[in-house]
XYZ file of C-alpha atoms in Angstrom:
684
model
C -55.321 28.411 41.335
C -57.102 30.750 39.129
C -58.901 29.266 35.569
C -56.611 31.428 34.029
C -54.213 28.992 35.364
C -55.483 26.055 33.016
C -56.087 27.136 29.456
C -53.475 26.276 26.913
C -52.997 29.543 24.989
C -51.457 27.349 22.180
C -54.902 25.887 21.317
C -57.880 28.031 23.119
C -59.947 29.077 20.241
C -59.630 32.391 21.043
C -55.963 32.784 20.791
C -55.041 30.016 17.962
C -56.962 30.664 15.064
C -57.903 27.260 13.655
C -60.811 28.350 11.383
C -61.320 28.384 8.054
C -58.784 31.149 5.983
C -57.039 31.496 9.164
C -59.742 33.199 10.859
C -60.584 32.673 14.673
C -63.266 29.893 14.913
C -66.086 32.267 16.365
C -68.975 29.928 16.772
C -66.446 27.685 18.929
C -66.236 30.617 21.526
C -68.504 31.649 24.638
C -68.508 34.769 26.463
C -67.863 33.561 29.416
C -64.013 32.197 27.480
C -62.743 36.321 27.688
C -62.689 36.413 31.306
C -59.509 33.552 31.818
C -58.455 33.779 28.616
C -57.401 37.347 29.057
C -55.952 37.053 32.014
C -53.758 33.824 31.017
C -52.983 36.201 28.112
C -51.554 39.262 30.684
C -49.643 36.959 32.195
C -47.954 35.195 29.330
C -47.095 38.409 27.963
C -46.765 39.913 31.744
C -43.859 37.530 31.718
C -42.201 37.665 28.518
C -42.057 41.514 28.692
C -40.019 40.883 32.604
C -37.518 37.910 30.740
C -36.478 40.960 27.799
C -36.173 43.016 31.147
C -33.980 40.557 32.640
C -31.741 40.389 29.605
C -28.455 40.052 31.361
C -26.838 40.753 28.040
C -26.683 44.066 26.396
C -29.715 45.038 25.040
C -29.728 44.783 20.964
C -32.484 46.016 18.794
C -33.341 41.822 18.414
C -32.829 40.544 22.014
C -34.540 43.801 22.975
C -36.602 45.900 20.055
C -37.693 42.695 18.349
C -38.925 41.043 21.437
C -41.358 43.228 22.803
C -42.519 44.201 19.019
C -43.438 40.278 19.037
C -44.376 39.922 22.723
C -48.017 39.204 23.894
C -49.425 37.917 20.885
C -52.125 35.466 22.606
C -53.107 38.613 23.970
C -53.204 40.479 20.604
C -55.486 37.627 19.362
C -58.351 37.714 22.403
C -58.204 41.506 22.617
C -58.514 42.315 19.028
C -61.957 39.476 19.048
C -63.619 41.112 22.722
C -63.129 44.328 21.146
C -65.227 43.591 17.782
C -67.897 42.312 19.940
C -68.035 45.235 22.132
C -68.515 47.263 19.003
C -70.173 45.933 17.227
C -71.930 42.586 19.140
C -72.450 43.160 22.430
C -74.488 41.954 25.058
C -74.756 42.458 28.693
C -71.627 40.133 28.931
C -69.470 41.679 26.915
C -70.265 44.891 28.619
C -69.491 43.906 32.063
C -66.028 42.107 30.959
C -65.545 46.025 28.634
C -65.777 47.153 32.426
C -63.740 44.790 34.056
C -60.687 44.032 31.480
C -61.042 48.188 30.777
C -58.665 48.954 33.722
C -57.070 45.368 33.906
C -55.580 46.255 30.175
C -54.979 50.196 31.312
C -52.900 48.717 34.481
C -50.708 45.924 32.467
C -49.217 48.186 30.103
C -48.365 51.112 32.242
C -47.174 47.994 34.141
C -44.595 47.836 31.155
C -44.259 51.513 30.405
C -42.634 52.044 33.854
C -40.857 48.467 34.221
C -37.674 50.381 35.272
C -35.561 47.849 33.804
C -37.029 47.209 30.377
C -36.160 51.548 29.808
C -33.295 51.103 30.746
C -31.916 49.218 27.040
C -35.099 50.877 25.252
C -32.723 53.914 26.347
C -29.266 52.703 26.189
C -30.440 51.441 22.632
C -31.605 54.893 21.856
C -28.994 56.806 23.519
C -26.628 54.599 20.292
C -28.826 55.437 17.839
C -26.230 57.352 15.168
C -24.466 54.173 16.144
C -26.359 51.155 15.245
C -26.359 51.136 11.654
C -30.566 51.014 11.391
C -32.498 51.402 7.974
C -34.840 53.931 8.613
C -37.674 52.796 9.234
C -35.840 50.248 12.198
C -34.435 53.997 13.740
C -38.072 55.453 13.661
C -39.557 52.687 15.686
C -37.137 53.302 17.947
C -37.035 56.412 18.182
C -41.550 56.585 18.317
C -41.226 53.114 20.893
C -38.530 55.439 23.954
C -40.293 58.782 23.071
C -43.692 56.063 24.117
C -41.905 55.188 26.839
C -41.319 58.736 28.005
C -44.403 60.335 27.531
C -46.126 57.066 29.168
C -44.330 57.658 32.676
C -41.163 55.994 32.695
C -38.899 59.097 33.637
C -41.214 59.853 36.632
C -40.351 59.047 40.167
C -42.183 56.276 42.085
C -45.083 58.093 43.571
C -45.571 59.643 39.897
C -45.491 56.602 37.792
C -47.957 55.084 40.901
C -50.346 58.124 40.644
C -50.448 57.413 36.192
C -51.229 54.589 36.398
C -53.974 54.989 38.742
C -55.294 57.453 36.171
C -55.049 55.524 33.666
C -57.406 52.883 35.262
C -59.214 55.063 36.081
C -59.631 56.437 32.339
C -59.930 53.309 31.122
C -63.261 53.129 33.056
C -65.134 55.794 32.210
C -64.287 55.710 29.038
C -65.823 51.831 28.366
C -68.818 53.781 30.815
C -69.233 56.264 28.697
C -70.142 54.581 25.402
C -71.940 52.200 27.214
C -74.318 54.976 28.067
C -74.555 56.617 24.755
C -75.690 52.641 23.632
C -77.903 52.317 25.986
C -79.811 55.260 25.072
C -79.764 54.764 21.636
C -81.388 51.300 22.152
C -83.754 51.901 24.326
C -85.637 55.592 22.791
C -87.710 54.494 19.640
C -90.954 56.730 18.504
C -94.142 53.761 16.840
C -95.602 56.110 14.407
C -98.772 54.745 12.090
C -98.869 55.055 8.691
C -100.913 58.483 9.341
C -97.699 59.862 10.616
C -95.203 59.684 7.152
C -96.547 62.348 5.186
C -93.784 63.248 3.775
C -91.490 60.386 3.773
C -90.139 58.585 0.789
C -90.673 55.133 -0.032
C -87.096 53.879 1.343
C -87.347 55.788 4.899
C -91.007 53.863 5.161
C -89.239 50.775 4.209
C -86.856 51.379 6.961
C -89.319 52.035 9.670
C -91.172 49.765 9.166
C -88.191 46.763 9.074
C -87.238 48.745 12.459
C -90.689 48.638 13.604
C -90.976 44.804 13.222
C -87.464 44.145 14.658
C -88.460 45.704 18.196
C -91.654 43.206 17.827
C -94.384 45.839 16.368
C -94.899 44.474 12.986
C -97.602 47.153 11.141
C -95.752 49.645 12.913
C -93.092 52.232 11.649
C -90.177 53.132 14.017
C -88.290 55.980 14.159
C -84.459 54.875 16.199
C -81.345 56.964 17.000
C -78.883 55.406 13.863
C -78.010 58.217 11.729
C -79.103 55.810 8.992
C -83.194 56.277 10.108
C -83.070 59.087 12.386
C -81.284 62.127 9.364
C -83.680 61.082 6.590
C -86.922 61.321 8.623
C -85.886 64.455 9.686
C -85.326 65.475 6.450
C -87.884 64.615 4.523
C -91.061 64.142 7.862
C -93.775 66.399 7.325
C -94.287 66.544 10.795
C -92.745 69.113 12.774
C -93.773 67.382 16.097
C -92.007 63.888 15.380
C -88.953 66.299 14.183
C -88.897 68.111 17.246
C -89.625 65.166 18.948
C -86.435 62.699 16.823
C -84.287 65.958 17.047
C -84.518 65.960 21.056
C -83.884 62.540 21.366
C -81.342 62.255 19.250
C -78.959 65.608 20.844
C -79.735 64.130 24.075
C -77.768 61.066 24.644
C -76.277 60.645 26.728
C -77.871 63.603 29.260
C -81.000 62.385 29.955
C -80.423 62.846 33.730
C -81.086 58.842 35.073
C -78.863 55.772 35.508
C -76.778 56.899 31.719
C -76.480 60.315 32.117
C -72.504 61.260 31.147
C -72.652 64.834 32.684
C -69.854 62.675 35.669
C -68.195 60.943 33.555
C -67.496 63.606 30.992
C -65.933 65.897 34.462
C -64.337 63.036 36.002
C -62.499 62.432 32.143
C -61.106 66.289 31.577
C -60.310 66.312 35.305
C -58.425 63.386 35.025
C -56.595 64.058 31.947
C -55.989 67.717 32.978
C -53.777 66.508 36.014
C -52.424 63.306 33.784
C -50.422 66.834 31.229
C -49.638 67.944 34.316
C -48.288 65.270 36.026
C -45.931 64.684 32.349
C -44.786 68.310 32.230
C -47.415 69.489 29.612
C -48.518 72.114 29.462
C -52.340 70.697 28.581
C -53.740 67.191 27.960
C -53.867 69.222 24.524
C -50.231 69.955 24.540
C -49.797 66.118 25.312
C -51.944 64.515 22.955
C -50.724 67.217 19.577
C -47.236 66.522 20.302
C -46.621 63.118 18.131
C -48.967 64.646 15.412
C -48.375 66.739 12.623
C -49.949 69.380 13.641
C -47.590 69.701 17.271
C -49.495 72.573 18.681
C -52.346 73.610 19.689
C -52.173 76.928 18.496
C -52.154 75.324 14.978
C -54.338 73.700 15.264
C -56.818 77.066 15.652
C -55.117 78.164 12.693
C -56.673 75.541 10.480
C -60.249 75.366 12.332
C -60.511 79.711 12.578
C -60.799 81.081 9.554
C -62.384 77.882 8.588
C -65.260 79.202 11.110
C -65.501 81.785 9.686
C -66.024 81.061 6.212
C -68.584 78.064 7.004
C -70.555 80.280 9.646
C -70.895 83.065 6.683
C -72.602 80.065 4.487
C -74.737 78.967 6.563
C -76.203 82.029 7.719
C -76.635 83.054 4.186
C -78.484 79.651 4.137
C -80.499 80.114 7.098
C -82.393 82.800 5.283
C -82.867 81.008 2.440
C -84.441 77.900 5.090
C -86.380 80.153 6.719
C -88.058 82.235 3.089
C -88.947 78.562 2.275
C -90.736 78.656 5.805
C -92.403 80.957 5.590
C -93.809 80.555 2.238
C -94.856 76.539 3.316
C -97.227 78.450 5.856
C -94.572 78.946 9.046
C -94.326 81.839 11.799
C -91.773 79.792 13.778
C -88.012 81.129 13.979
C -86.080 77.983 12.004
C -84.813 75.491 14.695
C -82.285 72.626 15.009
C -85.066 70.329 14.271
C -86.576 72.058 11.246
C -82.650 72.595 8.743
C -82.244 69.086 6.574
C -86.043 69.481 5.857
C -85.847 73.357 4.433
C -82.563 72.614 3.492
C -83.885 69.536 1.341
C -86.572 71.883 0.350
C -84.287 73.957 -1.295
C -82.033 71.639 -2.813
C -85.060 70.988 -5.196
C -85.526 74.465 -5.633
C -82.276 75.267 -6.047
C -80.871 71.953 -7.995
C -84.192 70.417 -9.074
C -83.690 66.980 -8.044
C -83.853 65.932 -3.559
C -81.950 63.137 -2.027
C -84.070 60.695 -2.657
C -84.242 61.135 -6.273
C -80.723 59.235 -6.029
C -81.548 56.879 -3.312
C -82.488 54.207 -6.480
C -79.385 53.994 -7.845
C -77.144 53.687 -4.834
C -78.273 49.986 -4.272
C -75.481 48.714 -1.105
C -74.415 45.568 -2.872
C -73.237 48.315 -6.125
C -71.754 50.713 -4.417
C -69.392 47.525 -2.364
C -68.519 46.384 -5.827
C -67.405 50.285 -6.611
C -65.155 50.079 -4.060
C -63.798 47.208 -4.868
C -63.688 48.113 -8.490
C -61.337 51.514 -7.516
C -59.324 49.062 -4.925
C -58.246 46.791 -8.534
C -57.956 49.999 -11.090
C -55.734 52.038 -8.157
C -53.586 49.187 -6.802
C -54.294 45.632 -9.244
C -56.131 44.457 -5.547
C -58.913 41.690 -6.148
C -61.335 40.868 -3.850
C -63.728 37.215 -3.613
C -66.524 36.730 -1.557
C -66.538 33.443 0.846
C -69.886 32.358 2.572
C -71.036 30.126 5.287
C -67.589 30.988 7.159
C -68.906 32.201 11.227
C -67.819 35.349 12.681
C -69.055 37.441 15.146
C -72.655 37.720 13.724
C -74.607 36.326 10.528
C -74.789 39.598 8.552
C -70.781 39.804 8.413
C -69.246 38.700 5.447
C -65.630 38.057 4.303
C -63.701 38.196 1.183
C -60.506 36.710 0.239
C -57.789 40.012 -1.198
C -55.370 38.958 -3.203
C -52.058 40.395 -4.673
C -52.085 42.208 -8.646
C -50.053 38.781 -9.453
C -52.961 36.201 -7.903
C -51.184 36.221 -4.659
C -52.904 36.358 -0.814
C -52.782 39.995 0.641
C -55.146 39.156 3.409
C -58.228 39.132 4.314
C -61.587 41.722 4.395
C -64.080 41.112 6.392
C -67.420 44.020 6.796
C -70.660 43.871 8.704
C -72.977 46.629 6.904
C -76.094 46.347 8.839
C -77.396 48.310 12.096
C -78.385 46.484 14.996
C -79.252 46.890 18.569
C -75.973 45.243 19.725
C -74.020 47.444 17.706
C -72.551 51.185 18.945
C -73.499 53.917 16.287
C -71.343 54.800 13.722
C -69.259 53.233 11.227
C -65.583 52.436 11.829
C -62.353 49.801 11.162
C -59.975 47.987 12.797
C -57.955 44.711 12.516
C -58.682 41.625 13.944
C -54.752 41.290 12.689
C -52.119 43.171 11.282
C -49.707 42.501 8.403
C -46.317 43.355 9.190
C -42.602 41.334 7.830
C -41.001 41.286 11.736
C -40.286 37.926 12.666
C -42.604 34.761 11.276
C -44.603 38.030 8.966
C -48.525 38.456 9.759
C -50.869 38.735 7.051
C -53.810 41.733 7.796
C -56.862 40.949 8.704
C -58.826 44.048 8.268
C -62.994 44.455 9.140
C -65.025 47.781 8.338
C -68.401 48.341 10.611
C -71.192 50.380 9.234
C -74.785 51.478 10.689
C -76.963 51.346 7.425
C -80.716 50.582 8.036
C -81.547 46.539 6.927
C -84.353 46.078 4.388
C -86.862 43.662 4.342
C -85.744 40.436 2.797
C -85.994 39.926 -0.537
C -85.596 43.994 -1.207
C -82.085 45.724 -1.457
C -80.528 48.219 0.781
C -80.066 51.917 -1.025
C -77.761 54.473 0.819
C -78.140 58.045 0.753
C -75.163 59.724 -0.814
C -73.634 60.894 2.785
C -73.945 56.927 3.342
C -72.359 56.277 0.139
C -69.247 57.927 0.936
C -69.267 56.611 4.318
C -68.560 53.090 2.801
C -65.874 54.838 0.483
C -64.172 56.417 3.400
C -64.233 53.111 5.637
C -62.725 51.072 3.066
C -60.425 54.233 2.460
C -58.876 53.282 5.621
C -59.299 49.800 5.267
C -56.795 49.642 2.318
C -54.632 51.948 4.859
C -54.784 48.419 6.539
C -54.784 45.736 3.795
C -52.020 47.413 1.489
C -49.624 48.134 4.043
C -45.569 47.394 3.118
C -43.952 47.423 6.721
C -41.087 45.848 8.778
C -42.119 46.531 11.889
C -46.418 45.873 13.569
C -45.592 48.873 15.496
C -45.986 51.345 12.400
C -47.966 48.874 10.277
C -51.551 50.229 8.406
C -53.398 52.746 10.087
C -50.457 53.318 13.325
C -49.968 56.835 12.282
C -50.792 60.216 13.624
C -54.089 60.675 14.189
C -54.519 63.474 11.527
C -52.728 61.451 9.157
C -54.671 58.470 9.664
C -57.860 60.371 7.950
C -55.915 60.628 4.476
C -56.130 57.576 2.938
C -60.116 57.374 4.085
C -60.925 61.154 3.465
C -59.184 60.140 -0.040
C -61.024 57.217 -0.878
C -64.150 59.416 -1.205
C -63.567 61.082 -4.044
C -63.833 57.916 -6.436
C -67.342 57.747 -5.871
C -68.863 60.730 -7.745
C -65.876 59.853 -10.678
C -68.309 59.985 -13.062
C -66.746 57.024 -14.180
C -67.269 54.976 -11.869
C -71.092 57.036 -11.220
C -72.146 55.656 -14.901
C -70.598 51.924 -13.821
C -72.129 51.151 -10.758
C -75.213 53.755 -9.765
C -77.491 51.514 -11.636
C -81.327 51.757 -10.738
C -82.073 48.822 -8.800
C -85.777 47.718 -10.626
C -84.532 48.549 -13.645
C -80.027 47.993 -14.343
C -79.775 51.518 -16.539
C -77.805 53.577 -15.058
C -78.120 57.094 -13.509
C -79.075 59.297 -15.838
C -77.134 62.390 -17.102
C -79.150 64.897 -15.833
C -79.395 63.586 -12.345
C -75.787 63.038 -12.403
C -74.377 66.315 -13.594
C -77.817 67.978 -10.682
C -76.161 65.923 -8.223
C -72.499 66.726 -8.792
C -73.575 70.510 -9.591
C -75.033 70.096 -5.591
C -71.560 68.999 -4.427
C -70.692 71.589 -2.243
C -74.782 72.351 -1.707
C -75.364 72.401 2.689
C -71.387 72.870 2.963
C -73.137 75.902 5.735
C -74.303 73.162 8.135
C -72.162 70.367 7.529
C -68.573 72.550 8.187
C -71.093 74.434 11.057
C -72.166 70.488 12.585
C -68.097 69.082 12.015
C -66.486 72.857 13.208
C -68.210 73.417 16.251
C -67.654 70.340 16.766
C -63.761 70.430 16.787
C -63.402 73.870 18.470
C -65.354 71.991 21.560
C -63.655 69.268 21.780
C -60.377 71.908 21.344
C -61.785 74.144 24.202
C -62.062 71.427 26.971
C -58.330 70.154 26.538
C -56.075 73.417 25.612
C -56.983 74.409 28.876
C -54.557 73.883 32.355
C -57.207 72.381 33.940
C -60.680 71.490 33.832
C -63.994 73.021 33.329
C -66.124 72.569 36.651
C -69.712 71.794 34.949
C -69.097 70.347 30.922
C -72.599 71.391 30.137
C -71.678 74.641 31.265
C -68.618 75.561 29.610
C -69.467 73.745 25.848
C -73.098 76.607 26.158
C -70.161 79.513 26.732
C -67.565 78.671 24.106
C -70.609 77.918 21.323
C -72.291 81.196 23.038
C -68.258 82.800 22.271
C -67.881 80.915 18.873
C -70.965 82.508 17.649
C -72.857 79.035 16.762
C -75.907 79.557 14.690
C -78.963 78.681 17.362
C -80.348 75.946 14.590
C -77.743 73.888 14.579
C -76.200 72.034 17.849
C -73.228 70.110 16.841
C -72.928 67.451 15.401
C -71.191 65.333 18.080
C -72.504 67.053 21.624
C -70.888 66.605 24.964
C -72.761 63.977 26.693
C -72.586 61.393 22.970
C -69.034 62.721 21.803
C -67.753 59.114 21.417
C -64.303 59.562 19.638
C -63.745 62.226 21.961
C -64.683 60.560 25.219
C -65.182 56.584 24.679
C -61.366 56.176 25.376
C -58.545 58.428 24.327
C -58.437 57.644 20.532
C -59.293 61.676 19.287
C -59.529 63.206 22.748
C -58.096 66.619 21.649
C -58.022 65.399 17.977
C -61.661 65.216 16.411
C -59.688 68.672 14.413
C -57.832 65.583 12.072
C -60.124 64.817 9.685
C -60.428 68.573 8.990
C -56.415 68.498 9.035
C -56.609 65.587 6.651
C -59.000 66.842 4.454
C -56.557 69.311 3.379
C -54.495 66.465 2.519
C -56.840 65.231 0.513
C -58.121 67.990 -1.327
C -54.948 68.465 -2.851
C -53.947 64.650 -3.257
C -56.881 64.502 -5.588
C -56.183 67.229 -7.096
C -52.909 65.306 -8.189
C -54.916 63.515 -10.108
C -57.045 65.788 -11.885
C -54.168 68.157 -12.961
C -53.480 64.539 -14.827
C -56.226 64.428 -16.698
C -57.313 60.560 -15.077
C -58.449 59.765 -11.746
C -56.479 56.109 -12.322
C -53.855 57.465 -12.653
C -51.331 55.036 -12.874
C -48.196 56.445 -12.302
C -50.245 58.968 -9.501
C -51.694 55.611 -7.843
C -48.308 54.289 -7.705
C -47.333 57.042 -6.106
C -50.278 56.833 -3.610
C -49.621 53.196 -2.682
C -45.815 53.655 -1.716
C -46.174 56.744 -0.052
C -49.473 56.250 1.296
C -50.828 53.158 1.721
C -48.555 51.559 2.224
C -46.160 53.274 3.709
C -48.821 52.925 7.410
C -45.855 54.939 9.976
C -42.369 53.838 8.962
C -41.948 57.520 8.321
C -42.429 61.162 9.363
C -45.666 61.648 7.567
C -45.387 65.032 6.105
C -42.246 63.156 4.563
C -44.027 60.318 3.458
C -46.327 63.283 1.781
C -44.296 65.480 0.404
C -42.847 62.450 -1.454
C -46.437 61.115 -3.055
C -46.942 64.924 -4.226
C -44.139 66.946 -3.806
C -44.872 69.545 -1.387
C -47.672 70.164 1.668
C -50.601 72.129 0.865
C -52.453 75.210 2.492
C -56.170 74.461 3.266
C -57.258 76.672 0.547
C -58.288 73.821 -1.533
C -60.436 72.196 1.243
C -62.311 74.937 1.011
C -62.826 75.423 -2.526
C -63.951 71.902 -2.106
C -66.026 72.823 0.305
C -67.466 74.693 -1.235
C -66.693 77.879 1.819
C -65.067 79.637 -1.064
């Protein structure tokens, strides 16, 4: 008898959440618990699905669609805790389990998608859908479910089903390996420096580096790590060109080290399997498969957005590069501008043009105050409030718990946040859910979390953010609001369960409120004096809002174009590294700028299938968010109550309950054009 057969899923702390506020009892969970509980939960879910498929009665919404949506709660629960741990606080045991569970989960869900009896019931409902008198949300869920089965191989012959299931398993394993390799490279590389190596570094960078060194057992030293919260300010301010070059090459070379953590083979296999998967399902390319259920619909539509932006960005970057080369020459450098010089001289150019630098802003951007600003904006727009609850154990001592309340004082859900970088956490920033909010069955309240990677300050000192980091905080909180404000019936369309190129709208739109003067005046307070940011500095910051647009847009758009180039072809390139180089050469990539995410560490695209053939979606959503914020600006009030209610109802609360184009038009009355986005970026 396997250990999983002895597990009582109704009582186990991984599947029965009896902690404070309905959270899991994290302090009762051992790493060794995950394997047996996963096995038991997978078996329980498979049995539930088989019972639905074998039901002798004619398919109804209740006995088939609803039953399927509500099946597998124990699996949902153990999965949500496990994937949180795998990203935010991993270790050797969790990573070993990730390598085991990823293909196992893929196999499990392939079996469900390819269950002939189950699909026959879904298909029966789908064919009778017009006669069932369904409300619009239920009709959409039925249509999405049917299409999901078809796109997962339900109509393939037995041989095709078998091959697709194998491909899905292999892709899941490769995605887990890719992410673990990048994390290993980030964790292993560190550059320890002495006081004499710190020329040009502001105090906030020195403090973060000192803390990073101390956590690595090198008290009294200063550590450059590959966390963006240290790497980017170091390469922005360090006067030591040799050290900037070392840090840059390590950062750009993650996943390309030639050793056990090298991702070249992982990428090659991944692209080959994705191309085969698309052919098997009858699509001309993997991009065509992925885009079939998005706003963009086709690779051609994506390129029609990206190409004009790329051309404008290159022009802007070329003009900036001439200025940067001038500054380098005036500083006595005869070297051609290199990628490790760009941020350094760009900061000097900002000071020249706008008479301020990023270091001036930092003292006014305290993490705690920016968190308050996030909450304050949510209260002013949507009426919800937040209350921190201390003493509740989570996946790591740094993780914090907040109760979320509606305007009438009723409970809306929970928000958890884990803000600081550590070696057990993968890089980047993201939002996810321990539990989604929906009304079906007994209903469920949302439990949403944000993960960041800010540099942790010394004890007793405040964490200070760059403007980009403050925007990241607002961005991820925008995603969190999408999860917390959800107001739908069906779990599969709750919160962020929307098309990939719509999911970034609520997050990118929320960023706009950070730089609303009234928000900065209230929350951008100096960490020592408590005084608000001086109007002169605020004006300079707002005037410089689009500074560096060429660099930032080239970094991003090149990544989106390479992602699309990989996936819009019918086959896979034999050598992805060579293909990346050829693609960038054809695009005319500036020599002194690199992709924001080079292929060997492009987690969005290769650590799972989430943003594969979908990295463009940030820009697609940006077209929408520029237009959406303009709706508030046109009223003269960034907190206009009528617009805020439309925004809540049609964007943040609606989830995937209707077609995204319909939802956007319900909010704005029309679809936007890309011009507003290019203007917002400072490209026109």
